[in-house]
Structures are given as C-alpha cells and as structure tokens.
C-alpha cells in the first residue's frame, strides 16, 4: 500500500465509511460465512437496526468475489443478507461448482493421469469444467438485487478483482449507483473501471489458475482473458480505500505460517506439497504485508501533530483483519474422501493427494461437511474477537 493510496479520493463517503474486503481461496472462503454470520448475531444482540447493512463498500477477490456479490445482491435486507449467504453455501456441493470425468484406471498410473488431465486442459484451457458454477451463479446471485441495493442506498459500491492473462494487468471492476460519474484509477500494474457487474466478472475473478478456465471480458474496447483476482494482487486493500473507505474489515482464509505443514516429514516434496505451496502463494502472500503497511501508515499519521495532520491530504485507515486460527490444510485432510470420485482418481493418480496433504484439496472441497466445518471455525474465531468486531461496527462491547 503506497502513501498515495491513503488519500480520500473517488466517491463521496460518510466520515466513517466502512468496507468489507473478502479474500479468495476456493472452498476455503466458507470460513468468511461463519465470521460474518457470527458478527450479524452479535449485532442483533446489541440491538443494531436489523434492516441496516453494516458496510458501505464490499470488495471481493476470487471466491471472495462470489461472497461479495451475493451480499451486495441481498444488502437491502440488512443483517438478513448474512443469513442468506449461509443458506447459499449450505446448498453447495462440488457438482454445483465443477466437474471432471476421469476413468477408474487413471489412479494406477501417473502417466495416464497426466495424459487425461492434459487432454482436459487442451480442450477447456483448464483441468476442470466450470459450467456448473456458471449455472449456479445465474440461479443464485441476484444482479438485479445488486442494482436495487445501490439505488436504495443500502450499499454505496461493490467491486471485484481479476487478473488479465492478456496484458498482465490486475483489474478492479467497480459498480455504484452512477458509474458514469466516476473515473477508474490507473496505477502501475493495476487499473479500475466502473461498470455494472455480470456473472462473467465473477467467473473471471474466481478462475483458479490451471484448475478453472479463463473468462473473456471487455476492457479498453478490446477483449482480454482473465483469471483469478488473487494473481498479481499486490495491494488487496487498495480498491476499498480508493472507493473511500475509512474503516476496513478484511477476512482472509490463509495461514502465513502454514501451520498445516508443521511436523511434515522432511525430504523431497511431492506434487501435493508443491501444488499446495503454489496455491498458498497465489492466494495469501500479499494480504498480511498490505495490512501491516496500512496500519503502520495509520500509526504514523496519528502520531503527527494535529496542526500538521490537518493540512495533509491523507487520512488514517482503520483495518481489522481476521484469518483462520486453525490449519485449513489439516481440516481438509479429514474430508479428502468427500472429493468427487473423478477428482480423487485424477489427483490421486498424479500423487497430489499423497503425503496426507490437504492443501490442494481444501480449495476444491465444496462439500457440505467441509463447508460446515469452515463455517463453525469462522464463528469461533469471530466470537474470540467479539469486542474488536463490535467496536469496529460501532456497537460497543457487552
């Protein structure tokens, strides 16, 4: 986060405009559902107006973009939006997100498994077919609801991010009540446009590299192919701040210290360990650094003499960041057998599910048992930070 980003620019916001930033991580983002559901329950107990959505701005990346879009579509129903998001996830399963047909015999040969997956990749541009997710999003994400939330003032802005394979630029697509009145920002390696969001934007943002196919979008009058918004995302908090946020709640699903690998056997890493490390690098490496830098800048600004701070074109950003307190890799290992049979056969044939590794599987396990375990963990972590969450939302502690 550069100092230049911490400038009040873009949209006109309330003095304490509050943003929700949801990071990516495939199925792991069910954790966010638990955190937000618990937060809503806390606010109800503290007699917060149930009809009022507690955020002005919602920003999502990858599968976090799906959560952001769902919440934006239901924001006019206030705290009920979080209950509806939970219901959405309760009805998910792997077959509603992707499919892969792999015959039984691929499990016995890495060569046969690799050949089968290579054919899928050549045909679709990725290993998995995500047409089931397209159908799910068309049925469950309310684009009309997003428009209604913006027009009614229940929400000021929603944004999702994606990374262009064509140009290498990281894009943020923003939608407000009046997009034509706002001009997108242009920074080295990252840009923004204001336009209505579509299912294609969500598919592009959530296209996990190698696993999910790229999605074409029109930018600058030309078609570019986009993949997961977590790729090349050097400043995850930047979109919310550009949109005018003064307070940011960011919910990640990574573990910078990779607790799930503690005690792993030494030696040459297998494909499962390498794939898990690559996924962790794509999804999580930048969040902690961006949060720490933003908090450091805020402390620096707060320490300036009031007469100096008053004439500067900068303001401090309050950031509250939550991430899982337990290893999601370890949690996924308990549920490996829930993966679709074809995926188990293909990944097992490649050795990607050996060594007890659950890292790669944790991004693909959209099955109810794993989802509910993540939601429960999110709830526990939220209540462990109850006072901080309530203070952030302006409700105060009990």
mmCIF file of C-alpha atoms in Angstrom:
data_model
loop_
_atom_site.group_PDB
_atom_site.id
_atom_site.type_symbol
_atom_site.label_atom_id
_atom_site.label_comp_id
_atom_site.label_asym_id
_atom_site.label_seq_id
_atom_site.Cartn_x
_atom_site.Cartn_y
_atom_site.Cartn_z
ATOM 1 C CA UNK A 1 0.000 0.000 0.000
ATOM 2 C CA UNK A 2 1.579 3.258 -1.104
ATOM 3 C CA UNK A 3 1.073 6.503 0.803
ATOM 4 C CA UNK A 4 -0.592 7.890 -2.303
ATOM 5 C CA UNK A 5 -3.360 5.305 -1.965
ATOM 6 C CA UNK A 6 -4.260 6.564 1.501
ATOM 7 C CA UNK A 7 -5.949 9.624 0.053
ATOM 8 C CA UNK A 8 -9.620 10.410 0.226
ATOM 9 C CA UNK A 9 -10.489 10.197 -3.469
ATOM 10 C CA UNK A 10 -13.189 8.810 -5.710
ATOM 11 C CA UNK A 11 -16.620 8.611 -4.156
ATOM 12 C CA UNK A 12 -18.063 10.910 -1.520
ATOM 13 C CA UNK A 13 -18.438 8.851 1.653
ATOM 14 C CA UNK A 14 -19.648 9.233 5.216
ATOM 15 C CA UNK A 15 -16.906 10.313 7.613
ATOM 16 C CA UNK A 16 -16.505 6.710 8.796
ATOM 17 C CA UNK A 17 -17.261 4.793 5.583
ATOM 18 C CA UNK A 18 -16.923 1.096 6.356
ATOM 19 C CA UNK A 19 -15.721 -1.521 3.864
ATOM 20 C CA UNK A 20 -15.730 -5.315 3.830
ATOM 21 C CA UNK A 21 -12.891 -6.960 1.901
ATOM 22 C CA UNK A 22 -13.206 -10.691 1.211
ATOM 23 C CA UNK A 23 -10.099 -12.512 0.041
ATOM 24 C CA UNK A 24 -10.028 -15.588 -2.197
ATOM 25 C CA UNK A 25 -9.319 -19.243 -1.617
ATOM 26 C CA UNK A 26 -11.847 -21.504 -3.339
ATOM 27 C CA UNK A 27 -13.915 -23.576 -0.933
ATOM 28 C CA UNK A 28 -11.913 -22.162 1.970
ATOM 29 C CA UNK A 29 -13.918 -18.926 1.702
ATOM 30 C CA UNK A 30 -16.802 -20.661 3.509
ATOM 31 C CA UNK A 31 -14.835 -19.542 6.585
ATOM 32 C CA UNK A 32 -15.951 -15.971 5.801
ATOM 33 C CA UNK A 33 -19.579 -17.071 6.050
ATOM 34 C CA UNK A 34 -19.039 -18.148 9.657
ATOM 35 C CA UNK A 35 -17.286 -14.923 10.636
ATOM 36 C CA UNK A 36 -19.970 -12.736 9.103
ATOM 37 C CA UNK A 37 -22.852 -14.813 10.442
ATOM 38 C CA UNK A 38 -21.471 -14.570 13.964
ATOM 39 C CA UNK A 39 -20.940 -10.828 13.541
ATOM 40 C CA UNK A 40 -24.566 -10.404 12.478
ATOM 41 C CA UNK A 41 -25.720 -12.369 15.532
ATOM 42 C CA UNK A 42 -23.625 -10.128 17.788
ATOM 43 C CA UNK A 43 -25.098 -7.006 16.232
ATOM 44 C CA UNK A 44 -28.648 -8.290 16.742
ATOM 45 C CA UNK A 45 -27.917 -8.921 20.419
ATOM 46 C CA UNK A 46 -26.654 -5.347 20.683
ATOM 47 C CA UNK A 47 -29.879 -4.091 19.100
ATOM 48 C CA UNK A 48 -28.310 -2.887 15.894
ATOM 49 C CA UNK A 49 -31.023 -1.967 13.342
ATOM 50 C CA UNK A 50 -31.632 -5.298 11.555
ATOM 51 C CA UNK A 51 -32.665 -3.541 8.349
ATOM 52 C CA UNK A 52 -29.314 -1.752 8.038
ATOM 53 C CA UNK A 53 -26.461 -3.413 6.162
ATOM 54 C CA UNK A 54 -23.317 -2.663 8.210
ATOM 55 C CA UNK A 55 -20.975 -1.905 5.285
ATOM 56 C CA UNK A 56 -20.953 0.885 2.701
ATOM 57 C CA UNK A 57 -18.480 -0.841 0.374
ATOM 58 C CA UNK A 58 -17.971 -4.537 -0.406
ATOM 59 C CA UNK A 59 -14.915 -5.785 -2.293
ATOM 60 C CA UNK A 60 -14.216 -9.400 -3.220
ATOM 61 C CA UNK A 61 -11.482 -11.425 -4.857
ATOM 62 C CA UNK A 62 -11.756 -14.925 -6.345
ATOM 63 C CA UNK A 63 -14.328 -16.962 -4.395
ATOM 64 C CA UNK A 64 -14.477 -13.966 -2.061
ATOM 65 C CA UNK A 65 -15.951 -12.103 -5.045
ATOM 66 C CA UNK A 66 -18.826 -14.595 -5.088
ATOM 67 C CA UNK A 67 -19.491 -13.869 -1.414
ATOM 68 C CA UNK A 68 -19.237 -10.121 -2.073
ATOM 69 C CA UNK A 69 -21.672 -10.258 -4.988
ATOM 70 C CA UNK A 70 -24.141 -12.384 -3.056
ATOM 71 C CA UNK A 71 -24.087 -9.966 -0.121
ATOM 72 C CA UNK A 72 -24.431 -6.972 -2.450
ATOM 73 C CA UNK A 73 -27.490 -8.574 -4.004
ATOM 74 C CA UNK A 74 -29.094 -9.007 -0.588
ATOM 75 C CA UNK A 75 -27.821 -5.848 1.176
ATOM 76 C CA UNK A 76 -31.232 -4.179 1.033
ATOM 77 C CA UNK A 77 -32.373 -6.825 3.549
ATOM 78 C CA UNK A 78 -29.828 -5.650 6.121
ATOM 79 C CA UNK A 79 -28.424 -8.230 8.506
ATOM 80 C CA UNK A 80 -30.570 -10.862 6.817
ATOM 81 C CA UNK A 81 -28.065 -10.824 3.936
ATOM 82 C CA UNK A 82 -25.618 -12.809 6.078
ATOM 83 C CA UNK A 83 -28.231 -15.473 6.838
ATOM 84 C CA UNK A 84 -28.968 -15.772 3.128
ATOM 85 C CA UNK A 85 -25.263 -16.143 2.333
ATOM 86 C CA UNK A 86 -25.086 -19.023 4.787
ATOM 87 C CA UNK A 87 -28.064 -20.686 3.111
ATOM 88 C CA UNK A 88 -26.327 -20.297 -0.258
ATOM 89 C CA UNK A 89 -23.244 -22.142 0.986
ATOM 90 C CA UNK A 90 -25.338 -24.797 2.740
ATOM 91 C CA UNK A 91 -26.741 -25.780 -0.641
ATOM 92 C CA UNK A 92 -23.375 -26.028 -2.406
ATOM 93 C CA UNK A 93 -21.532 -29.180 -3.368
ATOM 94 C CA UNK A 94 -18.691 -29.899 -5.755
ATOM 95 C CA UNK A 95 -21.050 -30.839 -8.584
ATOM 96 C CA UNK A 96 -22.582 -27.360 -8.428
ATOM 97 C CA UNK A 97 -19.146 -25.801 -8.992
ATOM 98 C CA UNK A 98 -17.140 -28.024 -11.356
ATOM 99 C CA UNK A 99 -16.920 -31.454 -12.953
ATOM 100 C CA UNK A 100 -14.176 -33.775 -14.130
ATOM 101 C CA UNK A 101 -14.656 -37.164 -15.699
ATOM 102 C CA UNK A 102 -11.699 -39.446 -15.034
ATOM 103 C CA UNK A 103 -11.908 -43.236 -15.528
ATOM 104 C CA UNK A 104 -11.003 -45.581 -12.683
ATOM 105 C CA UNK A 105 -7.781 -46.742 -14.284
ATOM 106 C CA UNK A 106 -6.005 -43.355 -14.085
ATOM 107 C CA UNK A 107 -5.374 -43.881 -10.375
ATOM 108 C CA UNK A 108 -2.807 -46.597 -11.187
ATOM 109 C CA UNK A 109 -0.506 -44.528 -13.382
ATOM 110 C CA UNK A 110 0.819 -41.008 -13.120
ATOM 111 C CA UNK A 111 1.441 -41.050 -16.863
ATOM 112 C CA UNK A 112 -2.173 -41.958 -17.630
ATOM 113 C CA UNK A 113 -3.456 -39.431 -15.099
ATOM 114 C CA UNK A 114 -1.270 -36.682 -16.524
ATOM 115 C CA UNK A 115 -2.366 -37.528 -20.082
ATOM 116 C CA UNK A 116 -6.015 -37.419 -19.093
ATOM 117 C CA UNK A 117 -5.670 -34.051 -17.332
ATOM 118 C CA UNK A 118 -3.601 -32.664 -20.201
ATOM 119 C CA UNK A 119 -6.419 -33.526 -22.598
ATOM 120 C CA UNK A 120 -8.893 -31.698 -20.367
ATOM 121 C CA UNK A 121 -6.562 -28.711 -20.236
ATOM 122 C CA UNK A 122 -6.120 -28.658 -24.008
ATOM 123 C CA UNK A 123 -9.886 -28.865 -24.567
ATOM 124 C CA UNK A 124 -11.030 -26.316 -21.981
ATOM 125 C CA UNK A 125 -7.920 -24.327 -21.133
ATOM 126 C CA UNK A 126 -8.023 -25.808 -17.627
ATOM 127 C CA UNK A 127 -8.331 -29.130 -15.861
ATOM 128 C CA UNK A 128 -11.899 -28.651 -14.603
ATOM 129 C CA UNK A 129 -15.135 -27.769 -16.367
ATOM 130 C CA UNK A 130 -16.831 -24.889 -14.516
ATOM 131 C CA UNK A 131 -20.097 -24.710 -16.427
ATOM 132 C CA UNK A 132 -21.895 -25.969 -13.286
ATOM 133 C CA UNK A 133 -20.681 -22.842 -11.464
ATOM 134 C CA UNK A 134 -21.982 -20.626 -14.275
ATOM 135 C CA UNK A 135 -25.420 -22.198 -13.854
ATOM 136 C CA UNK A 136 -25.262 -21.915 -10.043
ATOM 137 C CA UNK A 137 -24.343 -18.231 -10.125
ATOM 138 C CA UNK A 138 -27.045 -17.384 -12.664
ATOM 139 C CA UNK A 139 -29.611 -19.001 -10.375
ATOM 140 C CA UNK A 140 -28.356 -17.723 -7.017
ATOM 141 C CA UNK A 141 -26.602 -14.356 -7.500
ATOM 142 C CA UNK A 142 -29.102 -11.535 -7.942
ATOM 143 C CA UNK A 143 -27.676 -8.929 -10.321
ATOM 144 C CA UNK A 144 -30.989 -7.078 -10.078
ATOM 145 C CA UNK A 145 -30.599 -7.204 -6.300
ATOM 146 C CA UNK A 146 -27.173 -5.578 -6.555
ATOM 147 C CA UNK A 147 -28.692 -2.770 -8.590
ATOM 148 C CA UNK A 148 -31.533 -2.387 -6.091
ATOM 149 C CA UNK A 149 -29.105 -2.252 -3.152
ATOM 150 C CA UNK A 150 -27.119 0.509 -4.835
ATOM 151 C CA UNK A 151 -30.116 2.536 -5.940
ATOM 152 C CA UNK A 152 -31.759 2.342 -2.494
ATOM 153 C CA UNK A 153 -28.584 3.427 -0.716
ATOM 154 C CA UNK A 154 -28.279 0.173 1.234
ATOM 155 C CA UNK A 155 -24.826 -0.094 -0.346
ATOM 156 C CA UNK A 156 -22.601 2.521 -1.979
ATOM 157 C CA UNK A 157 -20.218 0.394 -4.023
ATOM 158 C CA UNK A 158 -19.338 -3.212 -4.826
ATOM 159 C CA UNK A 159 -16.142 -4.278 -6.574
ATOM 160 C CA UNK A 160 -14.473 -7.484 -7.711
ATOM 161 C CA UNK A 161 -10.939 -8.051 -8.937
ATOM 162 C CA UNK A 162 -9.485 -10.173 -11.729
ATOM 163 C CA UNK A 163 -6.100 -10.623 -13.376
ATOM 164 C CA UNK A 164 -5.633 -10.314 -17.146
ATOM 165 C CA UNK A 165 -3.687 -13.131 -18.760
ATOM 166 C CA UNK A 166 -3.605 -10.999 -21.905
ATOM 167 C CA UNK A 167 -1.938 -7.854 -20.551
ATOM 168 C CA UNK A 168 -0.750 -8.890 -17.089
ATOM 169 C CA UNK A 169 -2.745 -6.041 -15.518
ATOM 170 C CA UNK A 170 -4.704 -6.547 -12.313
ATOM 171 C CA UNK A 171 -8.178 -5.043 -12.768
ATOM 172 C CA UNK A 172 -10.824 -3.928 -10.291
ATOM 173 C CA UNK A 173 -14.364 -3.718 -11.642
ATOM 174 C CA UNK A 174 -16.479 -1.323 -9.572
ATOM 175 C CA UNK A 175 -20.220 -0.766 -9.616
ATOM 176 C CA UNK A 176 -22.035 2.153 -7.981
ATOM 177 C CA UNK A 177 -25.372 3.916 -8.273
ATOM 178 C CA UNK A 178 -23.959 6.134 -11.037
ATOM 179 C CA UNK A 179 -20.889 4.570 -12.650
ATOM 180 C CA UNK A 180 -20.621 7.245 -15.333
ATOM 181 C CA UNK A 181 -19.802 9.873 -12.688
ATOM 182 C CA UNK A 182 -16.670 8.078 -11.527
ATOM 183 C CA UNK A 183 -13.327 7.564 -13.194
ATOM 184 C CA UNK A 184 -11.287 4.454 -12.580
ATOM 185 C CA UNK A 185 -7.766 4.662 -11.220
ATOM 186 C CA UNK A 186 -4.622 3.706 -13.071
ATOM 187 C CA UNK A 187 -1.556 2.566 -11.142
ATOM 188 C CA UNK A 188 1.456 0.525 -12.296
ATOM 189 C CA UNK A 189 0.183 -2.990 -12.904
ATOM 190 C CA UNK A 190 -3.353 -2.320 -11.660
ATOM 191 C CA UNK A 191 -6.344 -0.462 -13.035
ATOM 192 C CA UNK A 192 -10.035 0.015 -12.341
ATOM 193 C CA UNK A 193 -13.194 0.586 -14.339
ATOM 194 C CA UNK A 194 -16.721 1.497 -13.229
ATOM 195 C CA UNK A 195 -19.343 -0.711 -14.876
ATOM 196 C CA UNK A 196 -22.253 -2.986 -13.921
ATOM 197 C CA UNK A 197 -21.097 -6.366 -12.681
ATOM 198 C CA UNK A 198 -22.038 -9.544 -14.529
ATOM 199 C CA UNK A 199 -21.699 -13.270 -13.931
ATOM 200 C CA UNK A 200 -18.731 -13.149 -16.317
ATOM 201 C CA UNK A 201 -16.917 -10.794 -13.921
ATOM 202 C CA UNK A 202 -17.478 -13.289 -11.108
ATOM 203 C CA UNK A 203 -16.304 -16.241 -13.207
ATOM 204 C CA UNK A 204 -13.183 -14.313 -14.199
ATOM 205 C CA UNK A 205 -12.371 -13.328 -10.621
ATOM 206 C CA UNK A 206 -12.780 -16.895 -9.333
ATOM 207 C CA UNK A 207 -10.921 -18.711 -12.135
ATOM 208 C CA UNK A 208 -8.279 -20.569 -10.097
ATOM 209 C CA UNK A 209 -5.171 -20.867 -12.311
ATOM 210 C CA UNK A 210 -4.739 -24.221 -14.084
ATOM 211 C CA UNK A 211 -7.902 -25.597 -12.476
ATOM 212 C CA UNK A 212 -10.614 -23.236 -13.811
ATOM 213 C CA UNK A 213 -10.704 -21.826 -17.367
ATOM 214 C CA UNK A 214 -10.039 -18.171 -18.184
ATOM 215 C CA UNK A 215 -13.009 -15.882 -18.875
ATOM 216 C CA UNK A 216 -13.071 -13.136 -21.546
ATOM 217 C CA UNK A 217 -14.032 -9.583 -20.540
ATOM 218 C CA UNK A 218 -14.052 -6.312 -22.465
ATOM 219 C CA UNK A 219 -11.674 -3.623 -21.204
ATOM 220 C CA UNK A 220 -10.368 -0.589 -23.064
ATOM 221 C CA UNK A 221 -12.515 -1.551 -26.027
ATOM 222 C CA UNK A 222 -10.911 -4.947 -26.525
ATOM 223 C CA UNK A 223 -11.394 -8.474 -25.293
ATOM 224 C CA UNK A 224 -8.899 -9.796 -22.762
ATOM 225 C CA UNK A 225 -8.822 -13.135 -20.969
ATOM 226 C CA UNK A 226 -8.941 -13.069 -17.195
ATOM 227 C CA UNK A 227 -8.119 -15.420 -14.365
ATOM 228 C CA UNK A 228 -8.227 -15.426 -10.598
ATOM 229 C CA UNK A 229 -8.111 -11.995 -8.982
ATOM 230 C CA UNK A 230 -5.639 -13.216 -6.376
ATOM 231 C CA UNK A 231 -2.910 -13.415 -9.009
ATOM 232 C CA UNK A 232 -0.709 -10.304 -9.149
ATOM 233 C CA UNK A 233 -2.783 -8.711 -6.376
ATOM 234 C CA UNK A 234 -0.096 -6.606 -4.767
ATOM 235 C CA UNK A 235 -2.442 -4.376 -2.746
ATOM 236 C CA UNK A 236 -5.657 -6.132 -1.648
ATOM 237 C CA UNK A 237 -6.895 -3.182 0.434
ATOM 238 C CA UNK A 238 -6.374 -0.594 -2.297
ATOM 239 C CA UNK A 239 -9.801 -0.888 -4.041
ATOM 240 C CA UNK A 240 -11.712 -0.304 -0.802
ATOM 241 C CA UNK A 241 -9.576 2.730 0.029
ATOM 242 C CA UNK A 242 -9.893 4.146 -3.491
ATOM 243 C CA UNK A 243 -13.652 3.822 -3.083
ATOM 244 C CA UNK A 244 -13.489 5.971 0.041
ATOM 245 C CA UNK A 245 -13.277 3.524 2.938
ATOM 246 C CA UNK A 246 -12.037 4.834 6.277
ATOM 247 C CA UNK A 247 -12.555 1.515 8.098
ATOM 248 C CA UNK A 248 -11.842 -1.876 6.556
ATOM 249 C CA UNK A 249 -12.745 -5.345 7.797
ATOM 250 C CA UNK A 250 -10.750 -7.855 5.766
ATOM 251 C CA UNK A 251 -11.363 -11.593 6.074
ATOM 252 C CA UNK A 252 -8.703 -13.845 4.622
ATOM 253 C CA UNK A 253 -8.545 -17.621 4.521
ATOM 254 C CA UNK A 254 -4.797 -18.127 4.517
ATOM 255 C CA UNK A 255 -2.236 -19.016 7.103
ATOM 256 C CA UNK A 256 1.060 -17.211 6.522
ATOM 257 C CA UNK A 257 2.923 -19.625 8.777
ATOM 258 C CA UNK A 258 1.406 -22.656 7.016
ATOM 259 C CA UNK A 259 0.529 -24.370 10.275
ATOM 260 C CA UNK A 260 -0.783 -27.367 8.400
ATOM 261 C CA UNK A 261 2.744 -28.300 7.296
ATOM 262 C CA UNK A 262 4.191 -28.324 10.803
ATOM 263 C CA UNK A 263 5.677 -31.692 11.543
ATOM 264 C CA UNK A 264 5.567 -32.779 7.885
ATOM 265 C CA UNK A 265 8.220 -35.357 7.000
ATOM 266 C CA UNK A 266 11.477 -33.945 5.700
ATOM 267 C CA UNK A 267 12.672 -34.783 2.212
ATOM 268 C CA UNK A 268 11.855 -34.009 -1.390
ATOM 269 C CA UNK A 269 8.331 -32.524 -1.574
ATOM 270 C CA UNK A 270 5.778 -34.367 -3.641
ATOM 271 C CA UNK A 271 3.311 -32.910 -6.110
ATOM 272 C CA UNK A 272 0.704 -32.372 -3.402
ATOM 273 C CA UNK A 273 3.058 -30.294 -1.267
ATOM 274 C CA UNK A 274 4.274 -28.257 -4.244
ATOM 275 C CA UNK A 275 0.741 -27.626 -5.519
ATOM 276 C CA UNK A 276 -0.390 -26.580 -2.057
ATOM 277 C CA UNK A 277 2.538 -24.198 -1.689
ATOM 278 C CA UNK A 278 1.825 -22.694 -5.131
ATOM 279 C CA UNK A 279 -1.834 -22.158 -4.223
ATOM 280 C CA UNK A 280 -0.889 -20.542 -0.920
ATOM 281 C CA UNK A 281 1.455 -18.195 -2.782
ATOM 282 C CA UNK A 282 -1.271 -17.207 -5.258
ATOM 283 C CA UNK A 283 -3.942 -16.580 -2.653
ATOM 284 C CA UNK A 284 -2.360 -15.312 0.529
ATOM 285 C CA UNK A 285 1.116 -13.865 0.394
ATOM 286 C CA UNK A 286 0.200 -10.182 -0.069
ATOM 287 C CA UNK A 287 -2.591 -9.688 2.471
ATOM 288 C CA UNK A 288 -0.582 -9.670 5.670
ATOM 289 C CA UNK A 289 2.033 -7.306 4.249
ATOM 290 C CA UNK A 290 -0.624 -4.897 2.947
ATOM 291 C CA UNK A 291 -2.479 -4.875 6.273
ATOM 292 C CA UNK A 292 0.726 -4.258 8.217
ATOM 293 C CA UNK A 293 1.801 -1.418 5.937
ATOM 294 C CA UNK A 294 -1.627 0.242 6.105
ATOM 295 C CA UNK A 295 -1.642 0.007 9.891
ATOM 296 C CA UNK A 296 1.896 1.384 10.038
ATOM 297 C CA UNK A 297 0.913 4.356 7.879
ATOM 298 C CA UNK A 298 -2.120 4.945 10.095
ATOM 299 C CA UNK A 299 0.049 4.991 13.225
ATOM 300 C CA UNK A 300 2.461 7.420 11.569
ATOM 301 C CA UNK A 301 -0.355 9.795 10.638
ATOM 302 C CA UNK A 302 -1.878 9.554 14.114
ATOM 303 C CA UNK A 303 1.448 10.481 15.708
ATOM 304 C CA UNK A 304 1.777 13.703 13.717
ATOM 305 C CA UNK A 305 0.893 16.987 15.454
ATOM 306 C CA UNK A 306 -2.758 17.808 14.903
ATOM 307 C CA UNK A 307 -1.978 21.056 13.100
ATOM 308 C CA UNK A 308 0.294 19.183 10.668
ATOM 309 C CA UNK A 309 -2.099 16.288 10.109
ATOM 310 C CA UNK A 310 -4.929 18.747 9.463
ATOM 311 C CA UNK A 311 -3.311 20.209 6.364
ATOM 312 C CA UNK A 312 -2.151 16.934 4.833
ATOM 313 C CA UNK A 313 -4.276 15.325 2.064
ATOM 314 C CA UNK A 314 -4.050 11.956 3.828
ATOM 315 C CA UNK A 315 -6.083 10.175 6.460
ATOM 316 C CA UNK A 316 -5.585 7.106 8.602
ATOM 317 C CA UNK A 317 -7.340 3.879 7.644
ATOM 318 C CA UNK A 318 -8.527 1.598 10.439
ATOM 319 C CA UNK A 319 -8.041 -2.051 9.469
ATOM 320 C CA UNK A 320 -9.315 -5.131 11.273
ATOM 321 C CA UNK A 321 -8.026 -8.354 9.696
ATOM 322 C CA UNK A 322 -9.248 -11.846 10.577
ATOM 323 C CA UNK A 323 -7.806 -15.146 9.374
ATOM 324 C CA UNK A 324 -8.340 -18.767 10.480
ATOM 325 C CA UNK A 325 -6.880 -19.690 13.834
ATOM 326 C CA UNK A 326 -6.547 -23.339 12.827
ATOM 327 C CA UNK A 327 -4.934 -25.072 9.872
ATOM 328 C CA UNK A 328 -7.366 -25.441 6.982
ATOM 329 C CA UNK A 329 -4.976 -27.935 5.397
ATOM 330 C CA UNK A 330 -5.381 -30.187 8.438
ATOM 331 C CA UNK A 331 -9.152 -29.698 8.382
ATOM 332 C CA UNK A 332 -9.279 -30.638 4.692
ATOM 333 C CA UNK A 333 -7.312 -33.854 5.254
ATOM 334 C CA UNK A 334 -10.168 -35.148 7.396
ATOM 335 C CA UNK A 335 -12.554 -34.643 4.460
ATOM 336 C CA UNK A 336 -10.426 -35.807 1.492
ATOM 337 C CA UNK A 337 -12.731 -38.721 0.728
ATOM 338 C CA UNK A 338 -15.569 -36.286 0.029
ATOM 339 C CA UNK A 339 -13.937 -35.075 -3.186
ATOM 340 C CA UNK A 340 -15.764 -36.276 -6.325
ATOM 341 C CA UNK A 341 -14.558 -39.703 -7.403
ATOM 342 C CA UNK A 342 -13.186 -38.413 -10.706
ATOM 343 C CA UNK A 343 -11.133 -35.719 -8.993
ATOM 344 C CA UNK A 344 -9.833 -38.206 -6.442
ATOM 345 C CA UNK A 345 -8.808 -40.575 -9.213
ATOM 346 C CA UNK A 346 -7.072 -37.919 -11.288
ATOM 347 C CA UNK A 347 -5.259 -36.148 -8.469
ATOM 348 C CA UNK A 348 -4.518 -39.417 -6.736
ATOM 349 C CA UNK A 349 -3.008 -40.774 -9.930
ATOM 350 C CA UNK A 350 -0.682 -37.776 -10.021
ATOM 351 C CA UNK A 351 0.248 -38.278 -6.392
ATOM 352 C CA UNK A 352 -1.256 -34.909 -5.469
ATOM 353 C CA UNK A 353 -3.273 -36.408 -2.605
ATOM 354 C CA UNK A 354 -0.429 -38.365 -1.080
ATOM 355 C CA UNK A 355 1.667 -37.398 1.941
ATOM 356 C CA UNK A 356 -1.616 -36.735 3.738
ATOM 357 C CA UNK A 357 -1.714 -33.345 2.003
ATOM 358 C CA UNK A 358 -4.987 -31.499 2.253
ATOM 359 C CA UNK A 359 -3.788 -28.148 0.934
ATOM 360 C CA UNK A 360 -4.767 -28.574 -2.714
ATOM 361 C CA UNK A 361 -7.985 -30.346 -1.785
ATOM 362 C CA UNK A 362 -9.008 -27.523 0.543
ATOM 363 C CA UNK A 363 -9.602 -25.255 -2.467
ATOM 364 C CA UNK A 364 -11.862 -27.800 -4.182
ATOM 365 C CA UNK A 365 -13.858 -29.284 -1.273
ATOM 366 C CA UNK A 366 -17.215 -27.581 -1.738
ATOM 367 C CA UNK A 367 -18.919 -30.456 0.081
ATOM 368 C CA UNK A 368 -21.331 -29.706 2.957
ATOM 369 C CA UNK A 369 -19.319 -31.394 5.731
ATOM 370 C CA UNK A 370 -16.161 -29.411 4.954
ATOM 371 C CA UNK A 371 -18.153 -26.220 4.375
ATOM 372 C CA UNK A 372 -19.882 -26.550 7.747
ATOM 373 C CA UNK A 373 -16.561 -27.208 9.482
ATOM 374 C CA UNK A 374 -15.195 -23.988 7.974
ATOM 375 C CA UNK A 375 -18.312 -22.033 8.938
ATOM 376 C CA UNK A 376 -18.037 -23.314 12.504
ATOM 377 C CA UNK A 377 -14.374 -22.290 12.666
ATOM 378 C CA UNK A 378 -15.282 -18.835 11.363
ATOM 379 C CA UNK A 379 -17.917 -18.474 14.063
ATOM 380 C CA UNK A 380 -15.472 -19.478 16.798
ATOM 381 C CA UNK A 381 -12.856 -17.042 15.558
ATOM 382 C CA UNK A 382 -15.421 -14.240 15.334
ATOM 383 C CA UNK A 383 -16.520 -14.736 18.929
ATOM 384 C CA UNK A 384 -12.873 -14.854 20.005
ATOM 385 C CA UNK A 385 -12.621 -11.312 18.567
ATOM 386 C CA UNK A 386 -16.101 -10.232 19.667
ATOM 387 C CA UNK A 387 -15.078 -6.961 21.329
ATOM 388 C CA UNK A 388 -12.980 -5.896 18.344
ATOM 389 C CA UNK A 389 -15.743 -6.716 15.852
ATOM 390 C CA UNK A 390 -18.382 -4.871 17.837
ATOM 391 C CA UNK A 391 -16.134 -1.853 18.285
ATOM 392 C CA UNK A 392 -15.405 -1.884 14.569
ATOM 393 C CA UNK A 393 -19.134 -1.893 13.800
ATOM 394 C CA UNK A 394 -19.740 0.859 16.350
ATOM 395 C CA UNK A 395 -21.861 -1.341 18.616
ATOM 396 C CA UNK A 396 -19.554 -1.498 21.640
ATOM 397 C CA UNK A 397 -18.850 -4.466 23.877
ATOM 398 C CA UNK A 398 -21.300 -6.042 26.295
#
